[in-house]
Coordinates of C-alpha atoms in Angstrom, one line a residue:
M1 CA -39.9 -14.3 7.9
R2 CA -40.2 -11.6 5.2
E3 CA -37.4 -9.1 4.9
E4 CA -38.4 -5.5 5.4
N5 CA -38.2 -2.8 2.7
Q6 CA -35.2 -0.5 2.8
L7 CA -35.8 3.2 2.9
R8 CA -33.3 5.1 0.8
E9 CA -32.9 8.0 -1.6
G10 CA -33.8 7.3 -5.2
T11 CA -31.1 7.1 -7.8
E12 CA -31.2 7.4 -11.6
D13 CA -31.2 3.6 -11.8
D14 CA -34.7 3.8 -10.2
L15 CA -36.2 6.0 -12.9
D16 CA -38.0 3.2 -14.8
E17 CA -39.5 1.8 -11.6
L18 CA -40.5 5.3 -10.3
V19 CA -42.4 6.0 -13.5
A20 CA -44.1 2.6 -13.1
L21 CA -45.1 3.5 -9.5
W22 CA -46.3 6.9 -10.8
A23 CA -48.5 5.1 -13.3
H24 CA -50.1 3.1 -10.4
Y25 CA -50.5 6.4 -8.5
I26 CA -52.3 7.9 -11.5
R27 CA -54.5 4.8 -11.8
D28 CA -55.4 5.0 -8.1
H29 CA -56.4 8.7 -8.5
R30 CA -58.1 8.3 -11.9
H31 CA -61.3 10.1 -10.6
N32 CA -59.3 13.2 -9.8
P33 CA -59.8 15.6 -12.7
A34 CA -56.2 16.6 -12.6
Y35 CA -55.1 13.1 -13.5
N36 CA -57.9 11.6 -15.7
R37 CA -56.3 12.9 -18.9
V38 CA -52.6 12.2 -18.7
A39 CA -51.2 12.2 -22.2
R40 CA -48.5 9.8 -23.3
T41 CA -46.0 12.7 -22.9
G42 CA -47.0 12.8 -19.2
F43 CA -44.8 9.7 -18.6
V44 CA -41.8 11.3 -20.3
S45 CA -42.2 14.6 -18.4
R46 CA -42.7 12.7 -15.1
R47 CA -39.5 10.8 -15.7
A48 CA -37.7 14.0 -16.4
A49 CA -39.2 15.5 -13.2
F50 CA -38.0 12.5 -11.1
A51 CA -34.6 12.8 -12.7
S52 CA -34.5 16.5 -11.9
D53 CA -35.6 15.9 -8.3
I54 CA -32.9 13.2 -7.9
R55 CA -30.1 15.5 -9.1
D56 CA -31.4 18.8 -7.5
E57 CA -29.8 19.8 -4.2
N58 CA -33.1 21.3 -3.0
A59 CA -35.1 18.2 -3.7
A60 CA -35.1 14.5 -2.9
V61 CA -36.9 11.3 -3.9
F62 CA -37.2 8.6 -1.3
V63 CA -38.1 5.0 -2.2
L64 CA -38.9 1.8 -0.4
A65 CA -36.7 -0.8 -2.0
R66 CA -37.6 -4.5 -1.9
P67 CA -34.9 -7.1 -1.3
D68 CA -35.5 -8.2 -5.0
G69 CA -34.6 -4.7 -6.2
G70 CA -38.1 -3.5 -7.0
L71 CA -39.8 -0.6 -5.4
D72 CA -42.8 -0.7 -3.1
G73 CA -43.2 3.1 -2.5
M74 CA -42.0 6.5 -3.3
I75 CA -42.3 10.2 -2.3
S76 CA -40.7 13.3 -3.8
C77 CA -40.0 16.5 -1.9
R78 CA -38.4 19.8 -2.5
V79 CA -37.8 23.2 -1.0
T80 CA -39.1 25.9 -3.2
T81 CA -38.7 29.7 -3.1
N82 CA -41.8 31.8 -2.8
L83 CA -42.3 35.2 -4.4
A84 CA -40.7 37.9 -2.5
Y85 CA -43.9 39.5 -1.3
F86 CA -45.3 36.2 0.1
Q87 CA -44.5 34.7 3.5
P88 CA -42.9 32.4 4.2
H89 CA -40.1 32.9 1.7
R90 CA -39.3 29.1 1.4
L91 CA -41.9 26.3 1.2
G92 CA -41.5 22.6 1.6
R93 CA -43.5 20.7 -1.0
I94 CA -44.2 16.9 -0.8
Q95 CA -45.5 15.2 -4.0
T96 CA -46.7 11.8 -5.1
P97 CA -46.6 9.8 -1.9
Y98 CA -47.5 6.3 -3.0
V99 CA -47.2 2.8 -1.6
R100 CA -48.2 -0.3 -3.5
P101 CA -51.4 -1.9 -2.1
E102 CA -49.6 -5.1 -1.1
A103 CA -47.1 -3.0 1.0
R104 CA -49.7 -1.0 2.8
K105 CA -50.7 -1.3 6.5
K106 CA -47.1 -1.8 7.5
G107 CA -46.1 1.8 8.3
N108 CA -44.4 2.3 5.0
L109 CA -46.1 5.6 4.2
K110 CA -45.1 6.9 7.6
K111 CA -41.5 6.0 6.8
L112 CA -41.6 7.9 3.5
L113 CA -43.3 10.9 5.1
T114 CA -40.8 11.0 8.0
A115 CA -37.9 10.8 5.5
A116 CA -39.4 13.7 3.5
Y117 CA -39.9 15.8 6.6
R118 CA -36.3 15.3 7.7
A119 CA -34.8 15.9 4.3
R120 CA -32.4 18.8 4.2
A121 CA -31.2 20.8 1.3
P122 CA -27.5 21.5 1.7
G123 CA -27.1 24.8 3.4
G124 CA -30.9 25.3 3.5
P125 CA -33.8 24.7 5.8
S126 CA -35.2 21.3 6.4
L127 CA -38.6 20.6 5.0
R128 CA -39.9 20.6 8.5
G129 CA -38.6 24.1 9.0
S130 CA -40.5 25.3 5.9
R131 CA -44.2 25.9 5.9
Q132 CA -46.3 22.9 5.1
R133 CA -50.0 22.5 4.8
G134 CA -51.8 20.1 7.0
G135 CA -50.0 21.0 10.2
Q136 CA -51.3 20.9 13.7
R137 CA -52.8 24.4 13.5
D138 CA -54.8 23.5 10.4
R139 CA -56.1 20.3 12.1
R140 CA -57.2 22.4 15.1
R141 CA -59.0 24.9 12.8
A142 CA -60.8 22.0 11.0
R143 CA -61.9 20.5 14.4
L144 CA -63.3 23.8 15.5
R145 CA -65.1 24.3 12.2
R146 CA -66.7 20.8 12.5
R147 CA -67.8 21.6 16.1
R148 CA -69.3 24.9 15.0
N149 CA -71.2 23.2 12.1
R150 CA -72.6 20.5 14.4
A151 CA -73.8 23.2 16.8
T152 CA -75.5 25.1 14.1
Q153 CA -77.1 22.0 12.7
S154 CA -78.4 20.9 16.2
D155 CA -79.9 24.5 16.7
R156 CA -81.8 24.1 13.4
L157 CA -83.1 20.7 14.4
E158 CA -84.4 21.9 17.8
Q159 CA -86.4 24.8 16.4
P160 CA -90.1 24.3 16.1
A161 CA -91.4 24.0 12.5
G162 CA -92.4 27.2 10.9
T163 CA -90.0 29.5 12.9
A164 CA -87.1 31.2 11.3
G165 CA -83.7 31.1 12.9

């Protein structure tokens, strides 16, 4: 029986492996214009960003560690402060959720996301208490939008040819 991956917070010892996972993440998203021209310095700056997130009290990096010491997945999250005239004042941001292809379909991404949602900055709100995109209200709006679009498309299909609607 295969041992399960251990979910834990990333450490500075994980930085090389985190950058390697990030390289896989970039490769998987190579068709995204934001990622298709990553300079060599991108790896250096990403390493510095992971190191900063590991050290920062308002951020965390969670990893899925294999029994052999390698990493199968990662996610970074942080609580950021918004400009004073925007609401909400604090935002939860989740970045670079990635699970290696051979570790997928086992609930690993769900473990990483759950850890990120539960992360707390000392003395601050949890990420769950901060505003996050993709919540239930956004899903409800998207569902209503799809229904409306289908209704409009079916109305157009039912009209006789040559009539304006």
